[in-house]
XYZ file of C-alpha atoms in Angstrom:
609
model
C -20.940 18.244 13.104
C -18.877 15.976 10.899
C -16.898 17.144 7.905
C -17.066 14.468 5.226
C -14.458 13.304 2.801
C -15.583 10.018 1.176
C -19.039 11.406 0.431
C -18.216 15.090 0.252
C -20.735 17.533 1.725
C -21.649 20.381 -0.628
C -20.389 23.148 1.641
C -16.904 21.754 1.717
C -16.916 21.326 -2.052
C -18.186 24.854 -2.666
C -15.866 26.707 -0.318
C -12.426 25.184 -0.112
C -12.386 22.093 -2.344
C -9.443 19.680 -1.992
C -7.656 21.805 0.677
C -10.720 21.558 2.953
C -10.797 17.812 2.318
C -7.148 17.141 3.080
C -6.499 19.533 5.910
C -9.606 20.800 7.787
C -11.769 17.734 7.429
C -9.157 15.115 8.323
C -9.856 14.514 12.003
C -12.970 16.689 12.521
C -15.584 14.885 14.632
C -17.610 16.913 17.104
C -20.731 15.854 18.978
C -22.909 18.171 21.027
C -24.306 17.203 24.391
C -27.796 15.633 24.513
C -30.874 16.636 26.463
C -33.364 14.108 27.701
C -35.637 13.145 24.813
C -33.205 14.244 22.115
C -32.921 11.943 19.145
C -29.737 9.778 19.123
C -29.162 8.666 15.554
C -28.263 5.047 15.012
C -26.408 4.385 11.744
C -26.307 0.959 10.163
C -22.894 0.320 8.626
C -21.770 -3.027 7.270
C -21.942 -6.792 7.460
C -19.407 -9.481 6.693
C -17.966 -12.885 7.551
C -16.645 -13.020 11.108
C -13.260 -14.465 10.103
C -12.665 -12.130 7.101
C -12.214 -8.647 8.541
C -11.665 -6.944 5.162
C -14.617 -8.653 3.398
C -17.535 -6.364 4.254
C -20.795 -5.525 2.539
C -23.375 -2.776 3.045
C -25.896 -3.638 5.729
C -28.804 -3.067 3.378
C -27.556 -5.708 0.938
C -29.394 -8.125 3.277
C -33.180 -8.318 3.323
C -33.628 -6.295 6.487
C -35.756 -3.368 7.645
C -34.794 -0.218 5.711
C -36.246 3.241 5.078
C -37.965 4.014 1.751
C -35.117 6.388 0.908
C -31.668 5.617 2.275
C -29.722 8.625 3.510
C -25.940 8.080 3.888
C -23.827 9.817 6.461
C -20.935 11.952 5.146
C -17.750 10.058 5.921
C -14.130 10.916 6.519
C -11.434 9.628 4.195
C -10.280 7.124 6.766
C -13.795 5.804 7.250
C -14.267 5.230 3.505
C -10.856 3.491 3.215
C -11.901 1.275 6.215
C -14.953 0.092 4.283
C -17.530 2.118 6.285
C -20.813 3.020 4.510
C -22.962 4.386 7.285
C -26.652 5.037 6.573
C -29.644 6.105 8.621
C -31.822 3.378 10.076
C -35.388 2.930 11.210
C -34.396 2.636 14.872
C -35.732 5.577 16.900
C -33.633 6.043 20.033
C -34.120 9.028 22.365
C -31.653 10.072 25.045
C -32.366 8.410 28.390
C -35.791 7.097 27.295
C -36.291 3.337 27.586
C -38.160 1.419 24.950
C -39.748 -1.992 25.450
C -40.152 -4.275 22.424
C -41.051 -1.690 19.834
C -41.870 -2.945 16.324
C -39.278 -1.945 13.743
C -40.914 -3.326 10.667
C -42.642 -6.410 9.224
C -40.976 -8.023 6.227
C -42.279 -10.475 3.643
C -39.341 -12.570 2.561
C -39.173 -14.408 -0.706
C -37.609 -17.853 -0.962
C -34.526 -16.270 -2.468
C -34.241 -13.790 0.419
C -34.616 -16.552 2.972
C -31.786 -18.474 1.266
C -29.668 -15.310 1.289
C -30.173 -14.909 5.026
C -29.400 -18.587 5.646
C -26.172 -18.308 3.619
C -25.140 -15.194 5.527
C -25.844 -16.817 8.941
C -23.980 -19.970 7.976
C -20.974 -17.850 7.007
C -21.119 -16.250 10.479
C -22.102 -12.799 9.246
C -21.880 -10.089 11.887
C -23.300 -6.548 11.618
C -21.904 -3.216 12.701
C -24.020 -0.256 13.772
C -22.651 3.114 14.921
C -24.253 5.160 17.718
C -22.601 8.509 18.518
C -19.325 7.260 16.930
C -19.477 4.082 19.090
C -19.406 0.853 17.048
C -21.982 -1.783 18.006
C -21.480 -5.344 16.857
C -23.750 -8.393 16.781
C -24.399 -11.549 14.796
C -27.106 -11.625 12.130
C -28.329 -15.009 13.250
C -27.707 -18.221 15.090
C -26.479 -21.580 13.889
C -26.492 -24.857 15.762
C -25.044 -28.240 14.855
C -26.010 -31.107 17.059
C -25.764 -34.872 17.035
C -24.157 -37.301 14.656
C -26.966 -39.755 14.090
C -29.419 -38.176 13.529
C -27.622 -34.987 12.560
C -29.483 -31.665 12.940
C -28.567 -28.363 11.378
C -30.479 -25.385 12.627
C -30.257 -21.835 11.351
C -32.075 -18.998 13.154
C -32.537 -15.263 12.559
C -32.347 -12.735 15.372
C -35.448 -10.598 14.952
C -35.242 -8.828 18.290
C -32.316 -6.706 19.552
C -31.824 -5.283 23.001
C -29.770 -2.066 22.986
C -27.950 -1.319 26.237
C -26.651 2.236 26.353
C -24.558 3.834 29.091
C -24.547 7.620 29.648
C -22.915 10.179 31.888
C -24.596 13.540 32.168
C -25.440 14.707 28.664
C -23.145 12.344 26.738
C -23.232 8.701 25.560
C -20.420 6.601 27.023
C -20.935 3.164 25.580
C -23.465 1.018 23.719
C -23.867 -2.629 22.828
C -26.514 -4.999 21.593
C -27.717 -8.167 23.267
C -29.878 -11.143 22.303
C -29.961 -12.662 25.780
C -33.280 -14.307 26.609
C -34.269 -13.930 22.917
C -35.127 -16.953 20.837
C -33.962 -16.933 17.223
C -36.610 -17.405 14.556
C -35.825 -20.582 12.604
C -35.179 -20.298 8.883
C -36.197 -23.519 7.221
C -34.317 -24.643 4.129
C -36.629 -23.651 1.318
C -39.493 -21.223 1.894
C -43.083 -21.949 2.740
C -43.356 -22.268 6.514
C -44.331 -19.291 8.588
C -41.224 -17.613 10.076
C -41.737 -15.403 13.051
C -45.124 -14.489 11.781
C -47.753 -15.586 9.340
C -46.946 -17.480 6.152
C -48.370 -15.684 3.099
C -48.094 -18.537 0.613
C -46.393 -18.624 -2.745
C -43.072 -19.561 -1.169
C -43.005 -16.290 0.882
C -42.667 -15.888 4.665
C -43.199 -13.033 7.088
C -40.867 -11.894 9.889
C -41.426 -9.106 12.430
C -38.386 -7.174 13.695
C -38.538 -5.552 17.097
C -36.116 -3.842 19.455
C -35.782 -2.566 23.035
C -33.601 0.228 24.504
C -32.286 0.369 28.037
C -30.263 3.297 29.474
C -27.775 2.875 32.298
C -25.896 5.577 34.151
C -22.108 5.271 34.030
C -19.476 6.859 36.350
C -16.999 7.116 33.460
C -16.612 10.660 32.051
C -16.914 11.357 28.354
C -13.224 12.047 28.014
C -12.449 8.431 29.070
C -15.144 6.591 27.193
C -12.548 5.102 24.851
C -11.399 2.958 27.736
C -14.863 1.425 28.016
C -14.880 0.410 24.354
C -11.303 -0.903 24.596
C -12.280 -3.175 27.484
C -15.349 -4.558 25.672
C -14.894 -7.785 23.786
C -17.155 -8.802 20.922
C -14.283 -10.059 18.844
C -11.657 -12.346 20.448
C -8.946 -10.612 22.374
C -5.549 -11.631 20.995
C -3.374 -8.688 22.034
C -2.360 -9.783 25.457
C 0.920 -8.049 26.250
C 3.595 -10.758 26.402
C 6.073 -8.658 28.453
C 8.448 -11.551 28.957
C 8.780 -12.125 25.172
C 9.198 -8.422 24.506
C 11.846 -8.035 27.171
C 13.622 -11.153 25.983
C 13.712 -9.741 22.462
C 15.088 -6.399 23.707
C 17.845 -8.081 25.704
C 18.872 -10.245 22.772
C 19.034 -7.236 20.463
C 21.016 -5.195 22.927
C 23.542 -8.017 23.379
C 23.756 -8.441 19.596
C 24.405 -4.713 19.067
C 27.014 -4.716 21.816
C 28.715 -7.788 20.374
C 28.924 -6.322 16.886
C 30.126 -2.932 18.065
C 32.821 -4.333 20.360
C 34.123 -6.834 17.854
C 34.275 -4.262 15.068
C 36.028 -1.703 17.265
C 38.692 -4.220 18.291
C 39.234 -5.406 14.751
C 39.440 -1.860 13.417
C 41.808 -0.849 16.152
C 44.178 -3.673 15.110
C 43.746 -2.742 11.437
C 44.573 0.909 12.086
C 47.624 -0.060 14.112
C 48.850 -2.345 11.344
C 48.126 -0.110 8.426
C 49.425 3.080 9.965
C 52.828 1.691 11.063
C 54.432 2.991 7.961
C 53.517 6.493 6.896
C 55.940 6.654 3.987
C 54.705 6.915 0.430
C 51.605 8.422 -1.006
C 48.183 7.086 -1.561
C 49.300 5.198 -4.649
C 51.932 3.206 -2.801
C 49.723 1.716 -0.168
C 48.710 -1.307 -2.234
C 52.197 -2.675 -2.501
C 52.620 -5.835 -0.424
C 49.434 -5.329 1.532
C 45.948 -6.847 1.548
C 42.573 -6.306 3.158
C 40.270 -3.357 2.943
C 43.132 -0.824 2.737
C 44.300 -2.103 -0.621
C 41.028 -1.135 -2.372
C 41.122 2.432 -1.302
C 41.308 3.581 -4.917
C 38.159 1.606 -5.855
C 35.924 1.672 -2.826
C 34.334 4.978 -3.885
C 33.840 3.931 -7.507
C 30.239 4.807 -8.342
C 27.870 1.842 -8.812
C 25.757 0.864 -11.819
C 22.098 1.847 -11.988
C 22.699 5.133 -10.169
C 19.192 6.470 -10.729
C 17.497 3.361 -9.300
C 19.782 3.332 -6.304
C 19.071 6.985 -5.559
C 15.339 6.425 -5.991
C 15.468 3.584 -3.451
C 17.327 5.813 -0.986
C 14.877 8.668 -1.515
C 11.690 6.623 -1.116
C 13.258 4.827 1.854
C 13.903 8.191 3.523
C 10.306 9.202 2.777
C 8.890 6.137 4.502
C 11.284 6.640 7.526
C 9.842 10.120 7.874
C 6.313 8.815 7.425
C 6.673 6.009 9.950
C 8.229 8.324 12.518
C 5.426 10.854 12.032
C 2.736 8.220 12.458
C 4.299 6.865 15.676
C 4.782 10.373 17.152
C 1.122 11.237 16.297
C -0.018 8.032 17.952
C 2.020 8.794 21.110
C 0.333 12.223 21.203
C -3.047 10.512 21.387
C -4.326 11.510 17.991
C -5.589 8.023 17.133
C -8.258 6.627 19.515
C -10.902 4.016 19.073
C -13.633 6.605 18.255
C -11.766 8.154 15.317
C -12.647 5.678 12.556
C -9.797 5.246 10.074
C -7.784 8.201 11.515
C -4.457 6.375 10.926
C -5.405 5.685 7.288
C -6.191 9.341 6.754
C -2.994 10.499 8.468
C -0.853 8.072 6.462
C -2.271 9.252 3.091
C -1.806 12.931 3.977
C 1.689 12.349 5.313
C 2.627 10.260 2.274
C 1.677 13.148 0.015
C 3.442 15.786 2.148
C 6.632 13.806 2.628
C 7.087 13.322 -1.136
C 9.439 16.298 -1.055
C 11.740 14.225 1.211
C 12.079 11.461 -1.420
C 12.661 13.942 -4.207
C 15.280 15.901 -2.234
C 17.271 12.875 -1.020
C 17.176 11.045 -4.357
C 18.089 13.965 -6.649
C 20.684 15.391 -4.217
C 22.643 12.149 -3.980
C 22.125 11.471 -7.741
C 23.824 14.791 -8.520
C 26.667 14.040 -6.106
C 27.545 10.802 -7.844
C 27.616 12.548 -11.251
C 24.182 11.538 -12.447
C 23.078 13.453 -15.526
C 19.428 12.487 -16.184
C 17.958 14.149 -13.119
C 14.456 14.549 -14.705
C 14.216 10.800 -15.220
C 15.490 10.275 -11.660
C 12.597 12.416 -10.280
C 10.030 10.444 -12.316
C 11.520 7.162 -11.191
C 11.519 8.231 -7.572
C 7.856 9.343 -7.665
C 6.716 6.090 -9.289
C 8.938 3.572 -7.509
C 6.311 2.882 -4.836
C 3.231 4.599 -6.217
C 3.192 2.431 -9.372
C 3.178 -0.938 -7.472
C 0.661 0.561 -5.038
C -1.700 1.585 -7.861
C -1.373 -1.791 -9.566
C -2.066 -3.715 -6.372
C -4.965 -1.465 -5.423
C -6.469 -1.823 -8.932
C -6.523 -5.584 -8.665
C -7.819 -5.636 -5.074
C -10.432 -2.945 -5.674
C -11.676 -4.665 -8.786
C -12.253 -7.877 -6.906
C -14.052 -5.992 -4.138
C -16.180 -4.233 -6.704
C -17.020 -7.518 -8.443
C -18.039 -9.062 -5.101
C -20.052 -5.989 -4.022
C -17.904 -5.365 -0.952
C -17.864 -1.958 0.785
C -14.058 -2.098 0.635
C -14.370 -1.068 -3.020
C -13.764 2.655 -3.033
C -16.394 4.955 -4.511
C -15.495 7.083 -7.543
C -15.344 10.302 -5.481
C -12.729 8.835 -3.111
C -10.700 7.486 -6.044
C -10.660 10.940 -7.667
C -9.770 12.494 -4.369
C -6.756 10.189 -3.852
C -5.686 10.614 -7.433
C -5.953 14.383 -7.105
C -3.930 14.296 -3.886
C -1.073 12.544 -5.681
C -1.238 14.657 -8.853
C -1.704 17.978 -7.149
C 0.308 17.424 -3.967
C 2.514 14.311 -4.020
C 4.089 14.566 -7.489
C 4.631 18.378 -7.449
C 6.333 18.130 -4.054
C 8.579 15.334 -5.372
C 9.581 17.614 -8.268
C 10.161 20.589 -5.963
C 12.225 18.512 -3.582
C 14.235 17.129 -6.468
C 15.007 20.568 -7.863
C 16.025 21.875 -4.468
C 18.212 18.781 -3.875
C 19.879 19.140 -7.279
C 20.684 22.789 -6.719
C 21.955 22.312 -3.190
C 23.959 19.155 -3.786
C 27.686 19.571 -3.304
C 30.450 17.274 -4.468
C 30.705 13.720 -3.270
C 32.924 13.579 -0.204
C 35.499 10.764 -0.701
C 38.682 10.537 1.429
C 40.528 8.867 -1.444
C 40.533 9.475 -5.181
C 39.319 6.745 -7.565
C 41.552 5.311 -10.280
C 40.298 5.158 -13.911
C 40.995 1.380 -14.155
C 39.117 -0.862 -11.764
C 41.011 -3.389 -9.691
C 40.223 -7.051 -10.302
C 38.162 -8.542 -7.513
C 39.495 -11.901 -6.198
C 37.264 -14.953 -5.984
C 35.152 -14.746 -2.849
C 34.268 -17.696 -0.572
C 30.660 -18.857 -0.458
C 29.834 -17.188 2.841
C 30.554 -13.756 1.314
C 28.087 -14.127 -1.547
C 25.098 -11.808 -1.830
C 22.543 -14.483 -0.981
C 24.302 -15.334 2.298
C 24.609 -11.681 3.282
C 20.914 -11.130 2.502
C 19.951 -14.152 4.656
C 22.009 -12.909 7.574
C 21.176 -9.212 7.182
C 17.477 -9.930 6.761
C 16.984 -12.494 9.536
C 18.552 -10.507 12.383
C 16.390 -7.333 12.021
C 13.330 -9.583 11.522
C 14.074 -11.426 14.754
C 14.210 -8.086 16.524
C 10.576 -7.282 15.544
C 9.048 -10.795 15.300
C 7.173 -10.478 18.599
C 5.753 -7.038 17.895
C 4.997 -8.041 14.274
C 2.257 -10.380 15.468
C 0.527 -7.515 17.293
C 0.722 -5.355 14.171
C -0.718 -8.081 11.986
C -3.517 -8.801 14.466
C -4.344 -5.075 14.322
C -4.195 -4.544 10.563
C -5.705 -7.871 9.580
C -8.004 -8.235 12.583
C -10.257 -6.006 14.604
C -7.947 -5.093 17.449
C -7.177 -1.532 18.455
C -3.423 -1.114 18.762
C -2.408 0.799 21.931
C 1.190 -0.271 22.570
C 2.697 2.816 20.879
C 5.479 3.264 23.394
C 6.685 -0.264 22.825
C 6.268 0.178 19.114
C 8.607 3.221 19.259
C 11.206 1.193 21.106
C 10.982 -1.682 18.619
C 11.141 0.725 15.742
C 14.356 2.299 17.091
C 15.838 -1.138 17.742
C 14.965 -2.262 14.211
C 16.814 0.665 12.653
C 19.763 0.247 15.020
C 20.064 -3.496 14.246
C 19.795 -2.839 10.549
C 22.556 -0.214 10.686
C 24.981 -2.331 12.798
C 24.469 -5.502 10.758
C 25.009 -3.600 7.546
C 28.248 -2.092 8.883
C 29.527 -5.513 9.958
C 28.635 -7.155 6.594
C 30.193 -4.251 4.719
C 33.429 -4.623 6.664
C 33.592 -8.329 5.874
C 33.003 -7.580 2.226
C 35.745 -4.973 2.065
C 38.157 -7.263 3.912
C 37.858 -9.676 1.023
C 38.986 -6.872 -1.354
C 35.469 -6.623 -2.836
C 34.549 -2.911 -3.302
C 30.985 -3.559 -4.635
C 29.372 -2.497 -1.435
C 26.858 0.070 -2.756
C 24.077 -2.282 -3.778
C 25.190 -4.963 -1.390
C 24.532 -2.684 1.620
C 21.011 -1.979 0.383
C 20.193 -5.620 -0.292
C 21.729 -7.060 2.891
C 19.219 -5.636 5.401
C 16.670 -4.712 2.773
C 15.982 -8.486 2.511
C 14.129 -8.165 5.818
C 11.044 -7.537 3.664
C 11.322 -11.092 2.323
C 11.204 -12.490 5.846
C 8.212 -10.310 6.638
C 6.336 -11.601 3.626
C 7.170 -15.213 4.547
C 5.824 -14.468 8.037
C 2.616 -13.067 6.493
C 2.103 -16.419 4.734
C 2.634 -18.181 8.062
C 0.227 -15.826 9.772
C -2.463 -16.389 7.125
C -2.202 -20.188 7.376
C -1.637 -20.701 11.098
C -2.694 -17.587 12.995
C -5.902 -16.523 11.241
C -9.103 -18.026 9.930
C -9.176 -15.903 6.781
C -10.350 -17.539 3.539
C -11.902 -16.782 0.167
C -10.791 -14.862 -2.914
C -11.667 -11.397 -1.652
C -9.874 -11.573 1.664
C -6.885 -13.559 0.337
C -6.239 -11.191 -2.530
C -6.253 -8.124 -0.251
C -4.086 -9.840 2.368
C -1.310 -11.025 0.046
C -1.451 -7.918 -2.170
C -0.976 -5.490 0.676
C 1.460 -7.828 2.502
C 3.722 -7.581 -0.563
C 3.522 -3.772 -0.390
C 4.294 -3.921 3.373
C 7.345 -6.048 2.658
C 8.463 -3.557 0.013
C 8.109 -0.671 2.462
C 10.275 -2.412 5.050
C 12.860 -3.231 2.348
C 13.058 0.403 1.204
C 13.332 1.747 4.752
C 15.948 -0.653 5.988
C 17.853 -0.548 2.682
C 18.135 3.239 3.019
C 19.277 3.019 6.663
C 21.851 0.353 5.927
C 23.269 2.251 2.974
C 23.804 5.486 4.846
C 25.233 3.554 7.806
C 27.718 1.761 5.501
C 28.654 4.956 3.679
C 29.389 6.753 7.002
C 31.436 3.720 8.182
C 33.493 3.561 5.034
C 34.229 7.288 5.060
C 35.302 6.970 8.686
C 37.769 4.109 8.253
C 39.424 5.508 5.122
C 39.578 8.962 6.581
C 41.379 7.459 9.611
C 44.175 6.037 7.469
C 47.368 8.075 7.431
C 47.738 8.717 3.739
C 49.288 11.592 1.848
């Protein structure tokens, strides 16, 4: 039983529609036990260049054995987003029944089809099959370069596959494919010679595809079969846990936080002792003969320009904080394993739609507190601040995938589903959250009143300029996650299965803590120079971490991966920009609220009438 989303089954459409799709069908994947002789369906899925994980094509785009009528498997939303397009194959595999070199089909290949296979093999195309939710990988063919003078370039096609399947009781534990002791059939440049069979003339060749099946008993129970797949290595293993680097990063971050907190507490203690020596006079007399952050007490809570945009940034940042926390918690609870294809993608989309109420509430509530009047425009800006760049980026990437024929191009049903989720769930929840936030918003809590005439800001030294603060505030949080960031990139832009969720939670907490502490320190230095324009500065200071993350993505593309080509490059840089934007929104929101709490604390601690 498998409830489909990408290609919706009729029952789901007839009974519950979108609610069935988004809620009941999200993680449903149930497989009954097998009896000896039962059919075990093998689905063919996709092919693609080995070094370009996101450039994939349907398996049947190659001239291979295929049924007369192709029947596709109903897929989950996460599987469709992951580029899966599973279809039934001609392989007949029965539970615990060995097969020895059974003929799959005999194909007559034209010259064009031979050239297509040669090109795929030379680009290191691999294929992916799926047996009982277990992915099976193998290469389409074999390429050999030998000698310099004379130089030989040989391209061969694997026409025989050995399936090795492990079982325990009535369940399948693991499966892989092997070409050991199998000779590849040479594909000569230009058609005409017989290939794996009898030449038929006219530039055509004949190949015969065969397969064998071997069953092996495994001591591993079905509940732990994910461990077997995790230990198997078709793709290179890059996620070795560098504990020393991680511990070193944690120690440096803890020392940094301790340093900032201790220094700030000592400085503030001296400031309070100096400023509170004289308690005479009211709040208006405190700026006579004094300097530092105390003198701007009548301007520090002056509302900033572009209120609506600031509140939208804070709202969407709070939404992504909620979303990221939810994803990590779900991962720690074991909801994402290697057999649930695209489960994280599905969860992220559903959570993004459901947490839209958070962005609407936070944005409109704070917008009302700072005397914003155009609350309807604020809600629209909040709902489109991230969704508009996301839609634009997706449109470009999806168009290129569609043009190249890649399976990463989403089908129309999935596009309509995602659009419906945003129109029927995401946007309405943003509006509802905004209305609730507007009605429940109180007055802005400021320890000091604000004068009508703004104080003139003195000329600031170069090290207090916005660009310098952005460099400092962005680099330090980035350095806290730089080690873990490599693992995340290798997972998202590679084929690794991320399992270090406990470490990820620690790094996530450290990232937020560093962002908050650095923002507080930079805000204090800004106020000490009698500059009260801290509102946007606090957002930009640590929000600039996104810039460092994008620069790292460029470094990763050039030096840590073998990705190439228009299709892969467009997707990589397009979604890397969106990732950088998400980090900027999250950290900008955290740093703002940390700075606001800090400023309220220090001005509330002054003894003023």
